[in-house]
Coordinates of C-alpha atoms in Angstrom, one line a residue:
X778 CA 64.2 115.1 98.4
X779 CA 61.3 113.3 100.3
X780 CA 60.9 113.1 104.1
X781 CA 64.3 111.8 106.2
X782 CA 65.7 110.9 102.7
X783 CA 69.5 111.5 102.5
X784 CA 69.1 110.8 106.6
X785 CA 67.8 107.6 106.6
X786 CA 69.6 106.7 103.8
X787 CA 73.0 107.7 105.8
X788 CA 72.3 105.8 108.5
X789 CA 71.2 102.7 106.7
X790 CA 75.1 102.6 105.1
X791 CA 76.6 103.0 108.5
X792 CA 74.6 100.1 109.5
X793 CA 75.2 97.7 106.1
X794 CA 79.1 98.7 107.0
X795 CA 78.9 98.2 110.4
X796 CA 77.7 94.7 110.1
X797 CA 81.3 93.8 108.3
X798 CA 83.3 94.5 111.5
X799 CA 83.0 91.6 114.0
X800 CA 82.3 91.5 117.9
X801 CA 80.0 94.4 117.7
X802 CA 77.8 94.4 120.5
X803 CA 74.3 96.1 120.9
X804 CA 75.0 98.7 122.9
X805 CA 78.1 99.7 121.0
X806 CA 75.7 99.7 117.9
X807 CA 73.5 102.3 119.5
X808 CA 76.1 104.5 120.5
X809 CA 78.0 104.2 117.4
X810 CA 75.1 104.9 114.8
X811 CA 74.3 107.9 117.4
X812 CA 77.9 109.2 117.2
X813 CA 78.0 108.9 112.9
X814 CA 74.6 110.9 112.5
X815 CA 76.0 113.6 115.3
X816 CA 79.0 114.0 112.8
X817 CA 76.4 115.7 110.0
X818 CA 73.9 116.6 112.1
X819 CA 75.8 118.6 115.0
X820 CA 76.5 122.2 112.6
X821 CA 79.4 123.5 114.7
X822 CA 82.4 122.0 116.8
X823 CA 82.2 118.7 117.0
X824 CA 83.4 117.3 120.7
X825 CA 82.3 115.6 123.5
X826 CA 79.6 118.6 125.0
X827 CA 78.3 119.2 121.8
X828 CA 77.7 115.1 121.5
X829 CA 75.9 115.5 124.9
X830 CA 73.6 118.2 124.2
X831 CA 72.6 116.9 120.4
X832 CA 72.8 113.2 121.1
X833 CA 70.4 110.7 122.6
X834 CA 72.9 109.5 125.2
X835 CA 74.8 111.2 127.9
X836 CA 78.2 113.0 127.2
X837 CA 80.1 110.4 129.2
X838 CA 78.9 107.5 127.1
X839 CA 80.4 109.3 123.9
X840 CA 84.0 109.5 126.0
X841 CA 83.4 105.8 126.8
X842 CA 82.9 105.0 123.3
X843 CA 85.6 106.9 122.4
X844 CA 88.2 104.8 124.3
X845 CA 87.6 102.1 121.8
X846 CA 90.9 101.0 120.3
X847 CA 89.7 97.6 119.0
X848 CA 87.5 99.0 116.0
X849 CA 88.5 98.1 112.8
X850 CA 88.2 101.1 110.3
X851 CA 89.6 99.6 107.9
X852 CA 86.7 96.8 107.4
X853 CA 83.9 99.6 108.2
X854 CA 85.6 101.7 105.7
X855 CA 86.6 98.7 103.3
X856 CA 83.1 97.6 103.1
X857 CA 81.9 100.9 101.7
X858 CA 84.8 101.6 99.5
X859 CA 83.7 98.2 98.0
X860 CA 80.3 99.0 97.3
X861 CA 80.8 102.4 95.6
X862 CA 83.9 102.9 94.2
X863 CA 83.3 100.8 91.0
X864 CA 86.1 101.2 88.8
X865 CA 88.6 98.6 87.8
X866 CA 91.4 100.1 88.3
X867 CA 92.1 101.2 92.1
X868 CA 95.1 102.1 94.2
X869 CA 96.2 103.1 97.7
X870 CA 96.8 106.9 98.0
X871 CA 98.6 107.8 101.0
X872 CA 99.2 111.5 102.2
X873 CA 100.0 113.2 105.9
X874 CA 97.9 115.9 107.2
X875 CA 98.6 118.4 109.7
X876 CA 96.0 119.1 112.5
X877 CA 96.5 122.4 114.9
X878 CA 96.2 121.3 118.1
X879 CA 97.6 122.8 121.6
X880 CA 98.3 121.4 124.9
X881 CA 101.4 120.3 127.0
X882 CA 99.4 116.7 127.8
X883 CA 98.7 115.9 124.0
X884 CA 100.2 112.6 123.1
X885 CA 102.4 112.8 120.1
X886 CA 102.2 116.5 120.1
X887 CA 105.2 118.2 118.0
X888 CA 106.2 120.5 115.0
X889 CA 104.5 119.2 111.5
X890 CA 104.7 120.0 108.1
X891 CA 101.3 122.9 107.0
X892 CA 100.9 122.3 103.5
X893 CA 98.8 125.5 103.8
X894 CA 100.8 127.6 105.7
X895 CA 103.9 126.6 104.2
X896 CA 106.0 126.1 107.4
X897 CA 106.4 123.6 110.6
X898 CA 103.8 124.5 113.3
X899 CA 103.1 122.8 116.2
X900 CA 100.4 120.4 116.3
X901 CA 99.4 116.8 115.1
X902 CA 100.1 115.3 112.1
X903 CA 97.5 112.2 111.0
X904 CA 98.3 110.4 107.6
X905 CA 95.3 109.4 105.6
X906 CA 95.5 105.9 103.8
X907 CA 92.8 106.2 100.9
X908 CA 91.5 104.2 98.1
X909 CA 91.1 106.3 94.6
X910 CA 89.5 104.9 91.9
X911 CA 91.2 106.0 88.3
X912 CA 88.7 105.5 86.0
X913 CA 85.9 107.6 88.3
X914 CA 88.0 110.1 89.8
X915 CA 86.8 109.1 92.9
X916 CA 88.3 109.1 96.0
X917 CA 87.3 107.6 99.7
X918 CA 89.2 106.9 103.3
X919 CA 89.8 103.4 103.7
X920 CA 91.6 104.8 107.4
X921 CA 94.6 106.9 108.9
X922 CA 96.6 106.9 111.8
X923 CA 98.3 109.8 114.0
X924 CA 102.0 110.1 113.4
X925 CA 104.5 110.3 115.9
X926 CA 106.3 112.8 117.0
X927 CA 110.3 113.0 116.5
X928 CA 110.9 112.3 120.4
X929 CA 108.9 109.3 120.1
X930 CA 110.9 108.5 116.8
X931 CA 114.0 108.6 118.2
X932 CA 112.8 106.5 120.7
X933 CA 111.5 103.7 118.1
X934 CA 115.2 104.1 116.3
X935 CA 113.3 105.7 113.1
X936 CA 112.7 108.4 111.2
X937 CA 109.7 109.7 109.6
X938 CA 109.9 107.7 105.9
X939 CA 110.8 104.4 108.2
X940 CA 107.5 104.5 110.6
X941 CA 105.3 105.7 107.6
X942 CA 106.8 102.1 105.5
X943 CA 106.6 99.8 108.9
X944 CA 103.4 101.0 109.5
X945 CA 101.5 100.3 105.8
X946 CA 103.6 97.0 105.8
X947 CA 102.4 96.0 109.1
X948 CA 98.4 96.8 107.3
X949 CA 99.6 95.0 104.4
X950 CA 96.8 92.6 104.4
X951 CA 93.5 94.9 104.1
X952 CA 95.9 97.0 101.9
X953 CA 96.5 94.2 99.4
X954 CA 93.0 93.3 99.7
X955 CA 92.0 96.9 97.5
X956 CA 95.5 97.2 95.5
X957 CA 98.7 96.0 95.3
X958 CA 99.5 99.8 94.3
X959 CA 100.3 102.8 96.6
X960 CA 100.6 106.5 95.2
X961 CA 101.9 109.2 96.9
X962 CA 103.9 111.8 97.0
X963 CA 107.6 113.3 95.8
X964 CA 108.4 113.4 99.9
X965 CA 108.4 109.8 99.4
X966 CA 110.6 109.2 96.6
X967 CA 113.2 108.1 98.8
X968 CA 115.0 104.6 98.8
X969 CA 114.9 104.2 102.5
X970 CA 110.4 103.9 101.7
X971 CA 110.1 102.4 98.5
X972 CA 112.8 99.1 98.8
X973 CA 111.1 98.1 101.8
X974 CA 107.2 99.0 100.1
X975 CA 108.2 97.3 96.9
X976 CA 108.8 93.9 98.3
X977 CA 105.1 94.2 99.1
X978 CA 103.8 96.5 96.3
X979 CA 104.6 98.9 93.3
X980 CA 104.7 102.5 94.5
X981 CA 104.1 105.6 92.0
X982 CA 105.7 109.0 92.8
X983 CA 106.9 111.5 91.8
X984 CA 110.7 112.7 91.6
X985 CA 112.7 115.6 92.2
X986 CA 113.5 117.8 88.8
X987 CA 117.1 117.5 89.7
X988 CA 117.4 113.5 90.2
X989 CA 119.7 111.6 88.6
X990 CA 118.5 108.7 86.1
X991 CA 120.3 107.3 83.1
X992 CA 119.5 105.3 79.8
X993 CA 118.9 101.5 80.2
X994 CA 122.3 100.5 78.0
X995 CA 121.5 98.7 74.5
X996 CA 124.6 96.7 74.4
X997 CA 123.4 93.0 74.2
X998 CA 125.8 90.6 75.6
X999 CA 128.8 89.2 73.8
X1000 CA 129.4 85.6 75.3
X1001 CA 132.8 87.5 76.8
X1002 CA 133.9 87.1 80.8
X1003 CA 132.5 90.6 82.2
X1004 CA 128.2 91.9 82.9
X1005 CA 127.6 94.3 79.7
X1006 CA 127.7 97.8 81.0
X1007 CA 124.0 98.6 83.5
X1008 CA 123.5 101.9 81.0
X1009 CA 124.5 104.2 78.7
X1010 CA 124.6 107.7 80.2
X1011 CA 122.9 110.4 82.0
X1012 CA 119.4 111.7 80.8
X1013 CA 119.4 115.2 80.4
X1014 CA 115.7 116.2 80.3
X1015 CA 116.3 119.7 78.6
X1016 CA 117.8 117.4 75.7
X1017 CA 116.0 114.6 76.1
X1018 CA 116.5 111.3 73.6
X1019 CA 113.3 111.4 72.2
X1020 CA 115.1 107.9 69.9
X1021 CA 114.8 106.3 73.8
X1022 CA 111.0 107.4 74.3
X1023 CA 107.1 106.3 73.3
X1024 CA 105.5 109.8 72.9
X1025 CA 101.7 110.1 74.3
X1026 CA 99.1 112.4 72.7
X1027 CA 98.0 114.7 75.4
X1028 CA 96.0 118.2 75.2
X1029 CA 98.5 120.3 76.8
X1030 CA 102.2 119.9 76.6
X1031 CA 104.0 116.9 75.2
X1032 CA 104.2 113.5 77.5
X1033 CA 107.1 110.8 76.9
X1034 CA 107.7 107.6 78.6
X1035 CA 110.5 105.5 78.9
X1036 CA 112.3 103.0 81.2
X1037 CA 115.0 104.1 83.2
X1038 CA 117.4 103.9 85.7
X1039 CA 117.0 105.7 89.3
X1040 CA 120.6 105.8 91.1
X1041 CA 118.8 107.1 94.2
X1042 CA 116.6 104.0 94.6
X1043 CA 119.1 102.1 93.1
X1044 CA 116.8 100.0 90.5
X1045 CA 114.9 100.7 87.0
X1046 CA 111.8 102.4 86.9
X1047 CA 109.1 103.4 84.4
X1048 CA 109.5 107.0 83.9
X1049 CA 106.6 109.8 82.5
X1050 CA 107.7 113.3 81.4
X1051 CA 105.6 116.1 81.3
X1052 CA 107.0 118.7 79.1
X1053 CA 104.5 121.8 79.3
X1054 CA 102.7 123.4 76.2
X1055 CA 104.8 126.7 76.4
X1056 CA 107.6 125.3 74.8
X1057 CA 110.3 125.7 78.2
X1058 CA 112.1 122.6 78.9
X1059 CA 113.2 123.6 82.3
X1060 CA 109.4 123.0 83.6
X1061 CA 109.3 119.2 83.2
X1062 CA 107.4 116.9 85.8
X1063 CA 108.8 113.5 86.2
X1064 CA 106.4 110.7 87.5
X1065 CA 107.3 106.9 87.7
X1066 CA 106.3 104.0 88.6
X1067 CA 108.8 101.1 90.4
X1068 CA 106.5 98.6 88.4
X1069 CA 109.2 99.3 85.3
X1070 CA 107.1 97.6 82.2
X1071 CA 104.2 100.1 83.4
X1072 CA 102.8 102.3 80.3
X1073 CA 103.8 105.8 81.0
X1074 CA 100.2 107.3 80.3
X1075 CA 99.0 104.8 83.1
X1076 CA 101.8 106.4 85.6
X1077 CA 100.3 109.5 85.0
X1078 CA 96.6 108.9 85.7
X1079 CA 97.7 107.3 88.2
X1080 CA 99.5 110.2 90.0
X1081 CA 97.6 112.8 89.3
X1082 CA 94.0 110.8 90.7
X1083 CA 95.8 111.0 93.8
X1084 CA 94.8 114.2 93.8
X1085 CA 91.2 113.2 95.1
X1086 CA 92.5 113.0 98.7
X1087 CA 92.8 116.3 99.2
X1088 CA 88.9 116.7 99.0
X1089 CA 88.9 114.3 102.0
X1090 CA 90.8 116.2 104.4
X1091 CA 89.0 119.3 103.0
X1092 CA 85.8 118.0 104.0
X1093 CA 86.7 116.5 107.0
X1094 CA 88.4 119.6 108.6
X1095 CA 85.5 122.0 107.1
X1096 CA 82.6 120.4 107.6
X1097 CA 82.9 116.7 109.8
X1098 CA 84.8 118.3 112.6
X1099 CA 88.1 116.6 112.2
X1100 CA 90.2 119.5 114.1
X1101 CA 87.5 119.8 117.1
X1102 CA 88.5 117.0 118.9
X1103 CA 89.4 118.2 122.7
X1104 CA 91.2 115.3 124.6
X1105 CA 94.6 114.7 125.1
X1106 CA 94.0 110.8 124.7
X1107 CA 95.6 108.8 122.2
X1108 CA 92.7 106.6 121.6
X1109 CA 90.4 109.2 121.8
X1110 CA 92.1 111.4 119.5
X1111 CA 92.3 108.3 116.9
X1112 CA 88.7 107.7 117.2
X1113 CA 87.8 110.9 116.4
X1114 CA 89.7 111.4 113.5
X1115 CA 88.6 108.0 112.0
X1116 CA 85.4 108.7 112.9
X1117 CA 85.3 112.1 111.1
X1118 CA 86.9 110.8 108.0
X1119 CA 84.0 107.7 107.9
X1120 CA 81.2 110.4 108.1
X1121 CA 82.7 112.0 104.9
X1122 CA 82.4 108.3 102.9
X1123 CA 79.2 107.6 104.4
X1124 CA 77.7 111.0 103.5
X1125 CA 79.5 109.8 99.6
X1126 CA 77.9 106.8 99.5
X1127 CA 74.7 107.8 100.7
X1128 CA 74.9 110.3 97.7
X1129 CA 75.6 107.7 95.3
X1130 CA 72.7 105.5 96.6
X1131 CA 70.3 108.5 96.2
X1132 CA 71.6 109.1 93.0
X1133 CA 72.0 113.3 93.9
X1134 CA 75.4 115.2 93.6
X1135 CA 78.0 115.0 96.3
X1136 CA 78.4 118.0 98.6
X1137 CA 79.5 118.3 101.9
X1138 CA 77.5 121.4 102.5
X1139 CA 74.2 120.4 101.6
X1140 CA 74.4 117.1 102.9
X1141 CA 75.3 118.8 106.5
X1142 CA 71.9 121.0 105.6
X1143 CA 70.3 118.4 105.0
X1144 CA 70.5 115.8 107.6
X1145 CA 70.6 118.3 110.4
X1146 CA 67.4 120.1 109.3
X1147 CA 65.9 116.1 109.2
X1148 CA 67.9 115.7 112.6
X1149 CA 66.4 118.8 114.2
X1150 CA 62.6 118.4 112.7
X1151 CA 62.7 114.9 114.1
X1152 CA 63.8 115.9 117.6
X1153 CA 60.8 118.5 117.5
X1154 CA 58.3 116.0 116.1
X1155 CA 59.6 113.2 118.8
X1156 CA 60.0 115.7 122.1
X1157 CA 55.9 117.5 120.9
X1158 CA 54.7 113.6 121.8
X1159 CA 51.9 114.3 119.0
X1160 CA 50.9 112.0 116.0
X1161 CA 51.1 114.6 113.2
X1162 CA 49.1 114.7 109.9
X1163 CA 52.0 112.5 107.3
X1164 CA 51.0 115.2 104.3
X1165 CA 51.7 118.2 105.8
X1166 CA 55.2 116.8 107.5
X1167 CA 55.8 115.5 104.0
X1168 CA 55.3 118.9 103.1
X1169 CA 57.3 120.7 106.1
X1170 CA 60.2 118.4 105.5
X1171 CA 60.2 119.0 101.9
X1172 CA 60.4 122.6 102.5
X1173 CA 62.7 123.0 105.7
X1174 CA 65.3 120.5 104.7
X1175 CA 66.2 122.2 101.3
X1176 CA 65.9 125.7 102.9
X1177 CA 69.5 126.2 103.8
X1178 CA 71.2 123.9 100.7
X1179 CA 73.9 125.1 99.3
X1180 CA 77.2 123.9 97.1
X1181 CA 80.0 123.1 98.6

């Protein structure tokens, strides 16, 4: 790790990304590149103060800047994802996340789902949209958005599954532009979110063990007055047809796939079932895809990439400050959260360029120790020796590195 390396290298991504959103003026531009090195470099909470006291600007320029509701994440974002995520085969992973906040003022403010705690708390709930690249494992934010809460929902005449489908239809456009695939959840294995997705996409999910599918019928048509029967019967997964099914090789367990029909969702499906290696048939996973001449082993890679997004939130609520934000704005609050989930991919990608393993830690150690030993340099007004900075960098930066 030379001088300012993982630093400089940060920066330059923002701005190569920043350049593919339009109407960006100068003074935005400074602020903003400010703001995305404050989001590595600031080592605590990250909020307006802390922005003040670390930043080159004052603390109500960051507010200012955070009242932006016209920038397009999804371009800033896009243009990364495009760069770094190389494999060939990419979908949309989508996935709500709940963030503890308090306050009577807060927009949108409600009881969520806590994956962690394993009950409703009260809080915000944002829902990532991500890209995840199958063949790489690889996973990066392409945006999110706060979710409302159910006052506001009754007020729209939805429900929760309605305004998460409106919503990614109404992105349809930069969503197509990645993948024409979105993976997520069994929460969304529900016919009231994947008729209205699948006039725009394919969805992969994951069902319920208890859900009711049958046997595409093998009756072929007669020339007789009357539709042959839609199917033949029930599957019952503890005595599966295995006549019905292409069976996959896999290390642990047994995998079959087979096309079927979903009477929730009312249409055919491609259908994966896990079986696992202890022998028990009442431990089954079922995965499918609404894309029904999909290979099952493809369903599963699929489903189980998605995956990678939890390492986003994880590093964004750890490390990028993604829980710190103290305003009871709405576009505030969505700039932030955008905001945090970009440094994450920008730290990734500056990585990648540097050819050095990803962790969120260390790249935090690093590019606030290059932060800090900048400031010192800058604010001393001297014209120090290059070797021995080279050499004080060098040293100081990879003092407190660590894995993530």
């Amino acid at each position: 790790m030379t001088k300012e390396t993982l630093l400089m290298q940060y920066q330059s991504e923002c701005l190569s990304a920043l350049k593919s959103v339009a109407n960006i003026h100068k003074p935005f531009e400074k602020a903003f590149m400010d703001t995305m090195k404050l989001f590595m470099a600031i080592p605590d909470r990250i909020n307006f103060l802390q922005l003040g006291r670390y930043g080159r600007f004052s603390e109500q320029t960051y507010r200012n800047l955070f009242e932006n509701e016209t920038f397009d994440w999804f371009a800033f974002n896009g243009s990364i994802i495009s760069k770094y995520l190389t494999g060939k085969r990419k979908a949309i992973a989508i996935d709500p996340s709940y963030i503890p906040k308090s306050g009577k003022k807060t927009p949108w403010i409600g009881y969520f789902w806590s994956g962690c705690a394993g009950e409703y708390k009260r809080g915000l709930e944002i829902m990532g949209i991500r890209v995840i690249d199958i063949d790489n494992h690889e996973c990066m934010t392409l945006g999110s958005i706060q979710t409302p809460d159910c006052k506001t929902l009754d007020n729209m005449d939805k429900n929760l599954v309605d305004w998460y489908s409106s919503y990614l239809i109404s992105r349809k456009d930069k969503i197509q532009s990645v993948s024409r695939t979105v993976v997520a959840d069994a929460f969304f294995s529900k016919e009231t979110f994947i008729t209205p997705m699948c006039e725009n996409d394919f969805v992969i999910s994951r069902f319920r063990n208890d859900v009711i599918l049958y046997y595409p019928t093998l009756e072929q048509k007669t020339g007789k007055r009357g539709h042959p029967k839609w199917f033949d019967g029930r599957i019952d997964f503890a005595n599966l047809d295995l006549t019905r099914c292409k069976e996959y090789e896999v290390n642990k367990g047994k995998l079959y796939g087979l096309r079927v029909y979903a009477k929730a969702l009312k249409r055919y499906v491609s259908l994966t079932i896990w079986y696992p290696m202890d022998g028990r048939t009442d431990k089954w996973q079922l995965y499918f895809s609404t894309d029904d001449s999909m290979d099952g082993r493809e369903v599963l890679d699929y489903y189980r990439t998605r995956f990678q997004l939890e390492f986003c939130f994880r590093d964004g609520k750890q490390h990028a400050g993604i829980t710190n934000c103290q305003r009871a704005d709405f576009r505030k609050l969505n700039f932030h959260f955008n905001a945090s989930l970009a440094a994450v991919n920008l730290a990734k990608a500056a990585c990648k360029r540097l050819r050095i393993a990803y962790s969120i830690s260390s790249c935090k150690s690093f590019i606030h120790n290059a932060y800090m030993l900048e400031r010192f340099i800058c604010v001393f007004g001297i014209s120090p020796d290059p070797q021995v900075i080279d050499k004080l960098f060098k040293e100081l930066i990879l003092f407190t590195a660590r894995a993530a």
